[in-house]
PDB file of C-alpha atoms and ligand atoms in Angstrom:
ATOM      1  CA  MET A   1     -45.117  -3.961 106.566  1.00 84.00           C
ATOM      2  CA  THR A   2     -45.734  -3.617 110.285  1.00 89.00           C
ATOM      3  CA  THR A   3     -44.036  -6.015 112.634  1.00 94.00           C
ATOM      4  CA  SER A   4     -45.145  -6.081 116.260  1.00 93.00           C
ATOM      5  CA  HIS A   5     -42.276  -8.056 117.777  1.00 96.00           C
ATOM      6  CA  ILE A   6     -39.686 -10.759 117.239  1.00 98.00           C
ATOM      7  CA  GLU A   7     -41.861 -13.870 117.236  1.00 97.00           C
ATOM      8  CA  HIS A   8     -38.970 -16.292 117.650  1.00 98.00           C
ATOM      9  CA  ILE A   9     -35.291 -16.917 117.073  1.00 98.00           C
ATOM     10  CA  GLY A  10     -34.465 -20.214 115.373  1.00 98.00           C
ATOM     11  CA  ILE A  11     -31.359 -22.077 116.511  1.00 98.00           C
ATOM     12  CA  ALA A  12     -29.951 -25.073 114.630  1.00 98.00           C
ATOM     13  CA  VAL A  13     -28.848 -27.883 116.942  1.00 98.00           C
ATOM     14  CA  LYS A  14     -27.415 -31.358 116.401  1.00 98.00           C
ATOM     15  CA  ASN A  15     -29.188 -33.053 119.292  1.00 98.00           C
ATOM     16  CA  LEU A  16     -32.567 -31.696 120.334  1.00 98.00           C
ATOM     17  CA  GLN A  17     -32.747 -33.534 123.654  1.00 98.00           C
ATOM     18  CA  GLU A  18     -29.328 -32.311 124.781  1.00 98.00           C
ATOM     19  CA  SER A  19     -30.080 -28.775 123.653  1.00 98.00           C
ATOM     20  CA  ILE A  20     -33.449 -28.725 125.443  1.00 98.00           C
ATOM     21  CA  GLN A  21     -31.613 -29.634 128.646  1.00 98.00           C
ATOM     22  CA  LEU A  22     -28.967 -26.973 127.988  1.00 98.00           C
ATOM     23  CA  TYR A  23     -31.543 -24.223 127.410  1.00 97.00           C
ATOM     24  CA  GLU A  24     -33.697 -25.295 130.351  1.00 97.00           C
ATOM     25  CA  HIS A  25     -30.550 -25.117 132.465  1.00 97.00           C
ATOM     26  CA  ILE A  26     -29.552 -21.651 131.177  1.00 96.00           C
ATOM     27  CA  LEU A  27     -32.987 -20.053 131.112  1.00 94.00           C
ATOM     28  CA  GLY A  28     -34.664 -21.744 134.058  1.00 96.00           C
ATOM     29  CA  VAL A  29     -37.709 -22.136 131.814  1.00 97.00           C
ATOM     30  CA  SER A  30     -39.169 -25.446 130.657  1.00 98.00           C
ATOM     31  CA  CYS A  31     -39.608 -26.358 127.033  1.00 98.00           C
ATOM     32  CA  TYR A  32     -43.396 -26.230 126.465  1.00 97.00           C
ATOM     33  CA  ASN A  33     -43.731 -27.816 123.031  1.00 97.00           C
ATOM     34  CA  VAL A  34     -41.883 -30.317 120.857  1.00 97.00           C
ATOM     35  CA  GLU A  35     -43.187 -30.571 117.331  1.00 96.00           C
ATOM     36  CA  GLU A  36     -42.328 -32.487 114.176  1.00 95.00           C
ATOM     37  CA  ILE A  37     -42.347 -30.300 111.017  1.00 92.00           C
ATOM     38  CA  PRO A  38     -42.128 -32.735 108.080  1.00 91.00           C
ATOM     39  CA  ASP A  39     -42.312 -29.859 105.575  1.00 87.00           C
ATOM     40  CA  GLN A  40     -38.958 -28.508 106.825  1.00 90.00           C
ATOM     41  CA  LYS A  41     -37.557 -31.953 107.731  1.00 94.00           C
ATOM     42  CA  ILE A  42     -37.025 -30.885 111.336  1.00 96.00           C
ATOM     43  CA  ARG A  43     -38.148 -31.457 114.888  1.00 97.00           C
ATOM     44  CA  THR A  44     -38.508 -28.314 116.963  1.00 97.00           C
ATOM     45  CA  ALA A  45     -38.631 -27.422 120.651  1.00 98.00           C
ATOM     46  CA  PHE A  46     -40.003 -24.134 121.984  1.00 98.00           C
ATOM     47  CA  PHE A  47     -39.308 -21.895 124.970  1.00 98.00           C
ATOM     48  CA  GLN A  48     -41.344 -18.795 125.764  1.00 97.00           C
ATOM     49  CA  ILE A  49     -39.333 -15.713 126.797  1.00 96.00           C
ATOM     50  CA  GLY A  50     -41.749 -12.809 127.168  1.00 95.00           C
ATOM     51  CA  GLN A  51     -43.341 -12.203 123.766  1.00 95.00           C
ATOM     52  CA  THR A  52     -40.563 -14.046 122.005  1.00 97.00           C
ATOM     53  CA  LYS A  53     -39.889 -17.744 121.622  1.00 97.00           C
ATOM     54  CA  ILE A  54     -36.682 -19.664 121.206  1.00 98.00           C
ATOM     55  CA  GLU A  55     -37.082 -22.388 118.572  1.00 98.00           C
ATOM     56  CA  LEU A  56     -34.504 -25.164 118.683  1.00 98.00           C
ATOM     57  CA  MET A  57     -34.358 -27.050 115.406  1.00 98.00           C
ATOM     58  CA  GLU A  58     -32.958 -30.546 114.903  1.00 98.00           C
ATOM     59  CA  SER A  59     -32.703 -31.982 111.416  1.00 98.00           C
ATOM     60  CA  ARG A  60     -34.571 -35.218 110.649  1.00 97.00           C
ATOM     61  CA  ASP A  61     -32.937 -35.681 107.252  1.00 96.00           C
ATOM     62  CA  PRO A  62     -29.207 -35.506 106.381  1.00 95.00           C
ATOM     63  CA  GLU A  63     -30.160 -33.704 103.136  1.00 95.00           C
ATOM     64  CA  GLY A  64     -32.552 -31.293 104.860  1.00 94.00           C
ATOM     65  CA  PRO A  65     -31.945 -27.532 105.092  1.00 93.00           C
ATOM     66  CA  VAL A  66     -30.937 -27.583 108.763  1.00 96.00           C
ATOM     67  CA  SER A  67     -28.415 -30.405 108.179  1.00 97.00           C
ATOM     68  CA  LYS A  68     -26.924 -28.413 105.322  1.00 96.00           C
ATOM     69  CA  PHE A  69     -26.809 -25.291 107.504  1.00 96.00           C
ATOM     70  CA  ILE A  70     -24.943 -27.130 110.299  1.00 97.00           C
ATOM     71  CA  LYS A  71     -22.482 -28.637 107.781  1.00 97.00           C
ATOM     72  CA  ARG A  72     -21.720 -25.152 106.447  1.00 95.00           C
ATOM     73  CA  LYS A  73     -21.761 -23.067 109.604  1.00 95.00           C
ATOM     74  CA  GLY A  74     -22.032 -25.391 112.594  1.00 97.00           C
ATOM     75  CA  GLU A  75     -24.677 -25.188 115.266  1.00 98.00           C
ATOM     76  CA  GLY A  76     -26.027 -21.748 116.135  1.00 98.00           C
ATOM     77  CA  VAL A  77     -28.497 -19.006 115.264  1.00 98.00           C
ATOM     78  CA  HIS A  78     -30.314 -20.017 112.069  1.00 97.00           C
ATOM     79  CA  HIS A  79     -33.003 -17.367 111.564  1.00 97.00           C
ATOM     80  CA  ILE A  80     -34.938 -14.488 113.121  1.00 98.00           C
ATOM     81  CA  ALA A  81     -38.716 -14.443 112.769  1.00 98.00           C
ATOM     82  CA  PHE A  82     -40.828 -11.286 112.859  1.00 98.00           C
ATOM     83  CA  ALA A  83     -44.530 -11.277 113.638  1.00 97.00           C
ATOM     84  CA  VAL A  84     -46.694  -9.547 111.027  1.00 97.00           C
ATOM     85  CA  GLU A  85     -50.445  -8.998 110.911  1.00 94.00           C
ATOM     86  CA  ASN A  86     -51.016  -9.998 107.313  1.00 95.00           C
ATOM     87  CA  LEU A  87     -48.336 -12.252 105.839  1.00 96.00           C
ATOM     88  CA  ALA A  88     -49.536 -12.223 102.219  1.00 96.00           C
ATOM     89  CA  ASP A  89     -49.533  -8.405 102.207  1.00 96.00           C
ATOM     90  CA  ALA A  90     -46.128  -8.266 103.931  1.00 97.00           C
ATOM     91  CA  LEU A  91     -44.623 -10.619 101.315  1.00 97.00           C
ATOM     92  CA  GLY A  92     -45.971  -8.448  98.510  1.00 97.00           C
ATOM     93  CA  GLU A  93     -44.460  -5.373 100.140  1.00 97.00           C
ATOM     94  CA  VAL A  94     -40.971  -6.781 100.730  1.00 97.00           C
ATOM     95  CA  GLU A  95     -40.892  -8.265  97.231  1.00 97.00           C
ATOM     96  CA  ALA A  96     -41.864  -4.876  95.785  1.00 97.00           C
ATOM     97  CA  LYS A  97     -38.947  -3.389  97.744  1.00 97.00           C
ATOM     98  CA  GLY A  98     -36.636  -5.774  95.905  1.00 96.00           C
ATOM     99  CA  PHE A  99     -36.036  -8.450  98.520  1.00 97.00           C
ATOM    100  CA  GLN A 100     -35.712 -12.006  97.320  1.00 97.00           C
ATOM    101  CA  LEU A 101     -38.307 -14.404  98.709  1.00 98.00           C
ATOM    102  CA  ILE A 102     -37.741 -18.079  99.406  1.00 96.00           C
ATOM    103  CA  ASP A 103     -41.489 -18.513  99.880  1.00 96.00           C
ATOM    104  CA  LYS A 104     -43.665 -16.465  97.540  1.00 95.00           C
ATOM    105  CA  HIS A 105     -46.718 -17.633  99.410  1.00 96.00           C
ATOM    106  CA  PRO A 106     -47.331 -18.335 103.104  1.00 96.00           C
ATOM    107  CA  ARG A 107     -46.950 -21.929 104.221  1.00 94.00           C
ATOM    108  CA  GLN A 108     -47.717 -23.820 107.392  1.00 92.00           C
ATOM    109  CA  GLY A 109     -45.013 -23.600 110.072  1.00 91.00           C
ATOM    110  CA  ALA A 110     -44.683 -24.795 113.649  1.00 91.00           C
ATOM    111  CA  GLU A 111     -47.123 -23.715 116.348  1.00 92.00           C
ATOM    112  CA  GLY A 112     -49.971 -23.227 113.847  1.00 91.00           C
ATOM    113  CA  LEU A 113     -48.344 -20.145 112.303  1.00 94.00           C
ATOM    114  CA  ASN A 114     -48.287 -19.198 108.646  1.00 96.00           C
ATOM    115  CA  ILE A 115     -44.689 -18.514 107.691  1.00 96.00           C
ATOM    116  CA  ALA A 116     -42.448 -17.425 104.817  1.00 97.00           C
ATOM    117  CA  PHE A 117     -38.690 -16.973 104.516  1.00 97.00           C
ATOM    118  CA  LEU A 118     -36.736 -14.184 102.829  1.00 97.00           C
ATOM    119  CA  HIS A 119     -33.513 -15.132 101.091  1.00 96.00           C
ATOM    120  CA  PRO A 120     -30.389 -14.271 103.131  1.00 95.00           C
ATOM    121  CA  LYS A 121     -28.670 -13.132  99.906  1.00 95.00           C
ATOM    122  CA  SER A 122     -30.913 -10.078  99.926  1.00 96.00           C
ATOM    123  CA  THR A 123     -30.957  -9.471 103.706  1.00 96.00           C
ATOM    124  CA  GLY A 124     -27.280  -9.111 104.530  1.00 95.00           C
ATOM    125  CA  GLY A 125     -26.657 -12.778 105.193  1.00 94.00           C
ATOM    126  CA  VAL A 126     -29.379 -13.295 107.801  1.00 95.00           C
ATOM    127  CA  LEU A 127     -32.229 -15.678 107.121  1.00 96.00           C
ATOM    128  CA  LEU A 128     -35.404 -13.762 108.005  1.00 97.00           C
ATOM    129  CA  GLU A 129     -38.800 -15.315 108.543  1.00 97.00           C
ATOM    130  CA  LEU A 130     -42.126 -13.521 108.617  1.00 98.00           C
ATOM    131  CA  CYS A 131     -44.970 -15.152 110.484  1.00 96.00           C
ATOM    132  CA  GLU A 132     -48.618 -14.564 111.011  1.00 96.00           C
ATOM    133  CA  ASN A 133     -50.761 -16.072 113.712  1.00 92.00           C
ATOM    134  CA  PRO A 134     -54.015 -16.937 111.940  1.00 89.00           C
ATOM    135  CA  SER A 135     -55.901 -17.038 115.243  1.00 87.00           C
ATOM    136  CA  ILE A 136     -55.278 -13.315 115.790  1.00 74.00           C
ATOM    137  CA  LYS A 137     -55.573 -12.298 112.137  1.00 52.00           C
ATOM    138  CA  LYS A 138     -57.752  -9.259 111.571  1.00 52.00           C
TER     139      LYS A 138
HETATM  140 ZN1  LIG B 201     -38.852 -20.147 112.525  1.00 59.29          ZN
END
């Protein structure tokens, strides 16, 4: 698997609007996209920092994964996402290496990316996401 860069860092927040203001204040960069992701029961907000994005995630469902994360651990860093060229191939490779996949197959994520998560049980407690930008797929 070849990863070119950290595509984004996902941060779980309780209140998206307040957190957008906080990050705009810290970074001096404006949020450029707010997007509803019904599949993950979240609303997201994005900041571009060089090649990498910050993804703020607010839960839209008290039983959703981000709500459960905040109940367990509080607000904070939720996952790290690596950009890969071919997601299906990358998933096959990491599975063959013995990592546990949450998503066996790519699914649609925010920003038009194809995404898949690896289980934190097999990655030292960190939720890792792999993502592929279909518009630059070879
Ligand atoms: Zn993500």
